[in-house]
Amino acid sequence: MNTPNTYIGGHVERVEDARFLRGAGRYIDDVTREGLLHACVVRSAVAHGRLLSIDAEEALAMPGVHAVLTAADVAGEIPTIPFRRPNPKIGPYAQPVIARDRVRYFGEPVALVVADSPELAEDAAELVLPEIEPLPAVVTRAASLAADPLLFPGTTEDNVAAVFTATRGDAEAAFAAAALVVGDSFSTQRQTALPLETRGLLAEWDADAQHLTMHGAAKLPFFNRRAMARMMDLPETSVDYVEHDVGGGFGARGEFYPEDFLVALAARTTGRPVKWVEDRREHFAAIAHAREAEAQVELALDASGRILGLRGEMFMNVGAYVRPNGMTPVRNCAQFMSGPYRVPNIALQATALVANKTPAGTFRGPGRYEGSFFIERLLDMAAAQLGLDRRTIREVNLLTNAEMPHPLAQIRPSDGSRAETSCDSGEYAEAFHRCLQAFDWEEKVRLDGRLIDGRYHGIAVSCFIEGGASGPAETARMRVAEDGGVEVYVGSSAIGQGLETVMAQIAADTLGLPMERIRVFHGSTTYLAEGWGSYGSRATVMGGNAVREAGLALLERFRALAAGRLGVGEGEVSVVGLQAVGPDGVVLELADIAAEGLASEAKFLNSDATYTNGTAAVHVAVDPETGRVEVLDYVVCDEVGRIVNALTLHGQVTGAAVQGFGSVFGEELPYGDDGALLVGTLADYLVPLATDYPRVRCLSLESYPSPTNPLGAKGAGEGGIIPVGGAVANAVASALRTFGVAPNHLPLSPARVWALLNPSE
Amino acid sequence: MKLPAFDYACPRTLEEATALLAEACGDAKVIAGGQSLLPFMAFRLAAPGLLVDLRKIAGLTGIEVGDEEIRLGAMVRWRDILDSAALAHALPLLPAAIGHVAHYQIRNRGTLGGSLAHADPASEFPCIAVLCGASVDVVGAGGRRTLPAGDLIAGPMETTLGDDEIIVAVRFPRWPEGRRWAFDEFALRHGDLAIAAVAACYDMDGPHIANARVAVMGATDTPQRVPEAEDALNGRAPGDDTFGTAAEAASAAIEPTEDLHAGAAYRRALVGTLLRRGLRASCTRQREAAE
């Protein structure tokens, strides 16, 4: 592409930010309508039980209450939420949009109150009395495996939603021939993504047009439109999902939840627009949880530290139902545990167990964060036993560009995506060395394990890959407006990642226009006939390439129209930026042609994943008396194929790393034996505060463009979180080496670290 | 998490306020800064029919450092305590402890009267009031009374205040010159509720510690003095051995609470660690002041 523009690769400030910083963002709760009613969800306070009846009489009698909807108001079968990645076994575990005769988790919707104000709706919700006969709650792995009781009696014979296997080579033979086998039990705790803006929806039903509009879309509006149309028995074109500004997604927000259906049903039933904005307490019980995994895994190595094999089993507690993407973390953990390393022989099994807890979904780096923690701990344990430097054991196993494409373990059963996938490009040792150099490992290693001013210092290094560019396609459309500006419509969603900026950069460079001329529209089904969205670190790769193709098509169309106008052949017209130049030097402006309808569409097809690779290094200090771990320095270097915007990229990496600190040190969703969720506020769910951690130092490389797409970009929104668990736990282990502690179970809260040091207490 | 419906009154005198409270027969709550009450109401843990706002009542603010005592009006905010140069000199322990209270916005609104009336076992102000033997002035429909801070707090989130009573001021006895003090707190993040905290003060009688007071909060169900630790300090020379003994005594003496974030054994250990560190810092501070 020969254009004067070089937005791609620059430190381009986010065009969205002026709007947000001035308080001019428009989030779902800012949207209002004439005659608006407000909804409050009545949720089960019992984790497992038979729902015998619901007494809504008193609530309905309250002035200002318009409706109390229950399962009885749903005609026919209760719809279940469709899977995005179906597989043969999970069918019975789909979530019904409202409980009818059984509740399976604390917080499961049993009714929806619709009233004149949100306060009134909540007052009335307190008067709705579900009668529930409690059953024993299945909370732990053991109880789930014992199938006592079953969550779906009469439908399934166990509490196992699915078993995934990841295989490569001959693991048994590799382990038989190994010089060293290290293995242990590990676990990561249940948590959630916690977008700071809670979910919200506003449904409008146009009875005359038989059309439903859902405001509050995020992540994947087109899939949700299909799901809603089926449930509402409407043609797909009679449903729209509209995106407004979104305060964070991280995988959890924007999936189809029971509230999508219930709020739409309320609008259709009352004939009035209905809004529901989730409060923080119900957010904890309602939005997808993640990360509850236990593993018994082993690594086989030769005497030089080369990995020969990886085997073992994992159990993920996925909660009461399988949500649309509920199996993604389970599959990923098995398929991607080998990470950036050459592991010739793999036999892993990952079992998804249902239990009476909030259903799980994806959270940034799903399954990859867990798997990285497991293998990075194993590598440090192996290095200690082999007497190897912790850098060496990684270096000898990191993949080289000569090995690309490098196939990862094959996953079964197939869930329609990536049964087989390969790392695409990269010399993984490059990011590794750059990271260690910036971290100054040689200097810091002198502090490793030392007690200084009452604290033990420790350092560690972890490597990762990040899958991106989730297929199969993304769409974009461009139109030259009457003022000569270019409107860019893209199927990708903006969830806070700077999408408008990145898409405008790509469009501007493709067209040779200043960014100011580009207006980006995204995330709503009203803009494009079909589209996908933003998940799996896909927007820059899939949406970006779609925008690029639409831009190229627009230029061709401009050339053709200009040739027609000039009465010359297309080959005689050259297009430079805003102008088409004919053979005689005649110039036509873009705006001249706009009136003729200058527009283009493109669908970028790609089902090959991109693989960003990277390395993180961390320096911690551990107070042995309080168990507090302070992160003193954190450096991450990733190789992303092509940097589109270094500012937004580093924003993603820093944010992900700090979110990872939250995962490692504090965030936890504990349950009581009765299945009650014990956390309901941000006073108990300890997200990282801006002042809690030092500046994360980010470096990015772009030496190995992805061969999967013309931009050469690789998805890079999630990688920052993947290595954090392993890096921090290994640094804590290294700091406390004289005590021989094994920090194999997250989180490493102060109380947990103290308990590691005081096992007798 | 929306507030339940309630009536609101904003009287101009204490008489009016106590009359409103008396009339409501327990179905009213006093609101000052609202930093604890409003979240309680949002979670519907409290649903008073009437809120009586104190903001227009004169005489409830102000920090007066007198010769005998320091008087703090009930509507004094954390920010006022942190900004007071007179307090920093006369009762430096108080601002040191209040620096651990929550976050900037909350410190701008939260009041000490509200904190005492809320009686959260993890709150700093009640602990310092108990440690220092502060007196609490209370006005009810039937008149005024004064009680020691320790008698005001009846249990976790529980006071001996009558339904019609309002805290109007807290009075701290002045400290003698040279009194040393300690405060140390452990919270999961700065501003979070204390998992454990300790406060202490003592005088020097020649080379020996005298008049030692030690209090614990956060780790126990109420802020409380720890006589066993005080005994371990009095009559002994300050130093690692003495402080270590006092720390062990405090750890052994308390009955720690347990919650999601910390078990009893951990809290017990933390109390000892914090007391030892706090006392050690009290000597360092003294040395630095002398230099």
Short mmCIF file of N, CA and C in Angstrom, two decimals, chain A residues 83-85 87 90 162-166 188-193 219 250-252 255 288-295 314-319 321-337 348-353 358-372 374 411 415 417-418 536 718:
data_model
loop_
_atom_site.label_atom_id
_atom_site.label_comp_id
_atom_site.label_asym_id
_atom_site.label_seq_id
_atom_site.Cartn_x
_atom_site.Cartn_y
_atom_site.Cartn_z
N PHE A 83 -25.93 -22.23 22.73
CA PHE A 83 -24.47 -22.28 22.86
C PHE A 83 -23.83 -21.60 21.66
N ARG A 84 -22.75 -20.93 21.90
CA ARG A 84 -21.98 -20.41 20.78
C ARG A 84 -21.07 -21.47 20.21
N ARG A 85 -20.67 -22.40 21.07
CA ARG A 85 -19.80 -23.49 20.61
C ARG A 85 -20.41 -24.80 21.08
N ASN A 87 -21.41 -28.67 21.60
CA ASN A 87 -20.78 -29.97 21.47
C ASN A 87 -21.78 -31.01 21.93
N ILE A 90 -23.25 -31.23 25.90
CA ILE A 90 -23.70 -30.17 26.80
C ILE A 90 -25.17 -29.80 26.67
N ALA A 162 -19.07 -31.95 30.27
CA ALA A 162 -18.26 -32.35 29.12
C ALA A 162 -16.88 -32.77 29.61
N VAL A 163 -16.26 -33.62 28.82
CA VAL A 163 -14.86 -33.99 29.07
C VAL A 163 -14.08 -33.71 27.79
N PHE A 164 -13.10 -32.84 27.88
CA PHE A 164 -12.27 -32.53 26.73
C PHE A 164 -10.92 -33.23 26.89
N THR A 165 -10.42 -33.76 25.78
CA THR A 165 -9.06 -34.30 25.81
C THR A 165 -8.20 -33.51 24.83
N ALA A 166 -6.97 -33.27 25.26
CA ALA A 166 -5.99 -32.63 24.39
C ALA A 166 -4.85 -33.63 24.21
N THR A 188 -6.92 -22.69 40.85
CA THR A 188 -7.19 -21.25 40.72
C THR A 188 -8.61 -21.02 41.22
N GLN A 189 -8.82 -19.87 41.84
CA GLN A 189 -10.09 -19.64 42.52
C GLN A 189 -11.15 -19.05 41.60
N ARG A 190 -12.39 -19.26 41.99
CA ARG A 190 -13.52 -18.69 41.26
C ARG A 190 -13.50 -17.16 41.38
N GLN A 191 -13.64 -16.50 40.28
CA GLN A 191 -13.73 -15.04 40.31
C GLN A 191 -14.59 -14.60 39.14
N THR A 192 -14.62 -13.31 38.89
CA THR A 192 -15.39 -12.81 37.76
C THR A 192 -14.66 -11.63 37.13
N ALA A 193 -15.09 -11.27 35.92
CA ALA A 193 -14.35 -10.27 35.15
C ALA A 193 -14.50 -8.87 35.71
N LYS A 219 -20.21 -6.76 22.93
CA LYS A 219 -19.50 -7.99 22.58
C LYS A 219 -20.00 -8.65 21.29
N PHE A 250 -14.42 -7.61 29.09
CA PHE A 250 -13.51 -8.66 29.59
C PHE A 250 -14.08 -10.07 29.42
N GLY A 251 -14.94 -10.24 28.44
CA GLY A 251 -15.47 -11.57 28.16
C GLY A 251 -16.81 -11.85 28.80
N ALA A 252 -17.08 -11.22 29.94
CA ALA A 252 -18.30 -11.57 30.68
C ALA A 252 -19.51 -10.79 30.18
N GLU A 255 -22.70 -11.26 26.64
CA GLU A 255 -23.26 -12.56 26.25
C GLU A 255 -24.77 -12.52 26.47
N ALA A 288 -21.41 -13.92 34.45
CA ALA A 288 -20.64 -15.17 34.40
C ALA A 288 -19.45 -15.13 35.36
N HIS A 289 -19.26 -16.23 36.06
CA HIS A 289 -18.05 -16.42 36.87
C HIS A 289 -16.99 -17.11 36.00
N ALA A 290 -15.82 -17.29 36.60
CA ALA A 290 -14.72 -17.88 35.82
C ALA A 290 -13.64 -18.44 36.73
N ARG A 291 -12.77 -19.27 36.13
CA ARG A 291 -11.47 -19.61 36.72
C ARG A 291 -11.46 -20.69 37.80
N GLU A 292 -12.62 -21.23 38.20
CA GLU A 292 -12.55 -22.22 39.28
C GLU A 292 -12.05 -23.54 38.71
N ALA A 293 -10.76 -23.80 38.89
CA ALA A 293 -10.13 -24.97 38.28
C ALA A 293 -9.20 -25.66 39.26
N GLU A 294 -9.21 -26.98 39.20
CA GLU A 294 -8.24 -27.76 39.96
C GLU A 294 -7.52 -28.67 38.98
N ALA A 295 -6.23 -28.88 39.22
CA ALA A 295 -5.46 -29.68 38.28
C ALA A 295 -4.50 -30.60 39.02
N MET A 314 -7.75 -32.10 34.74
CA MET A 314 -8.23 -30.84 35.32
C MET A 314 -9.73 -30.92 35.50
N PHE A 315 -10.19 -30.22 36.50
CA PHE A 315 -11.62 -30.18 36.77
C PHE A 315 -12.04 -28.72 36.90
N MET A 316 -12.96 -28.31 36.05
CA MET A 316 -13.46 -26.96 36.14
C MET A 316 -14.89 -27.00 36.66
N ASN A 317 -15.12 -26.22 37.71
CA ASN A 317 -16.47 -26.09 38.22
C ASN A 317 -17.15 -24.97 37.43
N VAL A 318 -18.05 -25.37 36.52
CA VAL A 318 -18.63 -24.38 35.60
C VAL A 318 -19.97 -23.85 36.08
N GLY A 319 -20.37 -24.22 37.29
CA GLY A 319 -21.63 -23.69 37.81
C GLY A 319 -22.81 -24.50 37.33
N TYR A 321 -25.22 -24.19 35.02
CA TYR A 321 -25.60 -24.40 33.62
C TYR A 321 -24.38 -24.15 32.74
N VAL A 322 -24.49 -24.60 31.50
CA VAL A 322 -23.44 -24.25 30.53
C VAL A 322 -23.93 -23.03 29.76
N ARG A 323 -23.21 -21.96 29.95
CA ARG A 323 -23.57 -20.71 29.26
C ARG A 323 -23.03 -20.73 27.84
N PRO A 324 -23.40 -19.72 27.02
CA PRO A 324 -23.06 -19.78 25.58
C PRO A 324 -21.58 -20.10 25.33
N ASN A 325 -20.71 -19.56 26.17
CA ASN A 325 -19.28 -19.81 25.97
C ASN A 325 -18.67 -20.53 27.18
N GLY A 326 -19.52 -21.25 27.90
CA GLY A 326 -19.09 -21.85 29.17
C GLY A 326 -18.02 -22.90 29.03
N MET A 327 -17.91 -23.52 27.86
CA MET A 327 -16.91 -24.57 27.68
C MET A 327 -15.57 -24.02 27.19
N THR A 328 -15.56 -22.77 26.77
CA THR A 328 -14.32 -22.21 26.20
C THR A 328 -13.14 -22.30 27.17
N PRO A 329 -13.32 -21.91 28.45
CA PRO A 329 -12.16 -22.01 29.36
C PRO A 329 -11.73 -23.46 29.58
N VAL A 330 -12.67 -24.37 29.57
CA VAL A 330 -12.35 -25.78 29.83
C VAL A 330 -11.50 -26.31 28.68
N ARG A 331 -12.00 -26.07 27.47
CA ARG A 331 -11.25 -26.50 26.29
C ARG A 331 -9.88 -25.82 26.22
N ASN A 332 -9.89 -24.50 26.43
CA ASN A 332 -8.63 -23.76 26.31
C ASN A 332 -7.58 -24.25 27.29
N CYS A 333 -8.01 -24.55 28.50
CA CYS A 333 -7.03 -24.93 29.52
C CYS A 333 -6.28 -26.17 29.07
N ALA A 334 -7.02 -27.12 28.48
CA ALA A 334 -6.37 -28.34 28.00
C ALA A 334 -5.56 -28.08 26.75
N GLN A 335 -6.13 -27.33 25.83
CA GLN A 335 -5.48 -27.17 24.53
C GLN A 335 -4.24 -26.28 24.60
N PHE A 336 -4.28 -25.29 25.50
CA PHE A 336 -3.21 -24.29 25.47
C PHE A 336 -2.28 -24.34 26.67
N MET A 337 -2.37 -25.38 27.50
CA MET A 337 -1.49 -25.41 28.66
C MET A 337 -0.03 -25.47 28.24
N LEU A 348 -3.86 -34.60 28.09
CA LEU A 348 -4.55 -33.85 29.14
C LEU A 348 -6.05 -34.09 29.02
N GLN A 349 -6.68 -34.08 30.15
CA GLN A 349 -8.13 -34.23 30.16
C GLN A 349 -8.72 -33.14 31.04
N ALA A 350 -9.71 -32.46 30.52
CA ALA A 350 -10.35 -31.39 31.29
C ALA A 350 -11.84 -31.69 31.41
N THR A 351 -12.30 -31.78 32.64
CA THR A 351 -13.68 -32.15 32.90
C THR A 351 -14.45 -30.94 33.41
N ALA A 352 -15.58 -30.68 32.76
CA ALA A 352 -16.44 -29.57 33.20
C ALA A 352 -17.51 -30.13 34.12
N LEU A 353 -17.48 -29.72 35.37
CA LEU A 353 -18.43 -30.20 36.36
C LEU A 353 -19.49 -29.14 36.64
N THR A 358 -23.16 -19.93 40.41
CA THR A 358 -23.43 -19.11 39.22
C THR A 358 -22.72 -19.73 38.01
N PRO A 359 -23.42 -19.86 36.89
CA PRO A 359 -22.79 -20.45 35.71
C PRO A 359 -21.57 -19.64 35.24
N ALA A 360 -20.58 -20.36 34.74
CA ALA A 360 -19.33 -19.72 34.34
C ALA A 360 -19.35 -19.35 32.86
N GLY A 361 -18.48 -18.44 32.51
CA GLY A 361 -18.29 -18.08 31.11
C GLY A 361 -16.83 -17.74 30.91
N THR A 362 -16.59 -16.84 29.98
CA THR A 362 -15.19 -16.49 29.71
C THR A 362 -14.80 -15.24 30.49
N PHE A 363 -13.54 -15.15 30.80
CA PHE A 363 -12.94 -13.96 31.40
C PHE A 363 -11.54 -13.89 30.80
N ARG A 364 -11.24 -12.76 30.18
CA ARG A 364 -9.92 -12.45 29.60
C ARG A 364 -8.89 -13.57 29.80
N GLY A 365 -8.45 -14.12 28.69
CA GLY A 365 -7.49 -15.23 28.75
C GLY A 365 -8.11 -16.49 29.33
N PRO A 366 -9.34 -16.84 28.91
CA PRO A 366 -10.05 -17.96 29.55
C PRO A 366 -9.28 -19.27 29.41
N GLY A 367 -9.09 -19.98 30.51
CA GLY A 367 -8.39 -21.25 30.48
C GLY A 367 -6.90 -21.09 30.30
N ARG A 368 -6.51 -20.04 29.62
CA ARG A 368 -5.08 -19.83 29.33
C ARG A 368 -4.36 -19.35 30.58
N TYR A 369 -5.01 -18.46 31.35
CA TYR A 369 -4.43 -17.98 32.60
C TYR A 369 -4.23 -19.17 33.55
N GLU A 370 -5.25 -20.01 33.66
CA GLU A 370 -5.17 -21.16 34.56
C GLU A 370 -4.04 -22.09 34.11
N GLY A 371 -4.06 -22.44 32.82
CA GLY A 371 -3.08 -23.39 32.30
C GLY A 371 -1.66 -22.86 32.40
N SER A 372 -1.50 -21.56 32.18
CA SER A 372 -0.18 -20.96 32.29
C SER A 372 0.34 -21.04 33.72
N PHE A 374 -0.38 -23.35 35.88
CA PHE A 374 0.01 -24.73 36.16
C PHE A 374 1.39 -25.05 35.57
N ILE A 411 -7.80 -31.11 20.12
CA ILE A 411 -8.82 -31.13 21.18
C ILE A 411 -10.03 -31.92 20.71
N ASP A 415 -15.69 -28.46 19.14
CA ASP A 415 -16.84 -27.59 19.41
C ASP A 415 -17.00 -26.58 18.28
N SER A 417 -14.72 -25.07 16.57
CA SER A 417 -13.64 -24.14 16.31
C SER A 417 -12.33 -24.71 16.82
N ARG A 418 -11.36 -24.62 16.01
CA ARG A 418 -10.00 -24.88 16.45
C ARG A 418 -9.78 -26.25 17.08
N GLY A 536 -12.35 -12.93 22.08
CA GLY A 536 -11.22 -13.72 21.60
C GLY A 536 -10.16 -12.87 20.93
N GLU A 718 -5.62 -9.86 25.51
CA GLU A 718 -5.74 -10.72 26.68
C GLU A 718 -4.42 -11.19 27.24
#
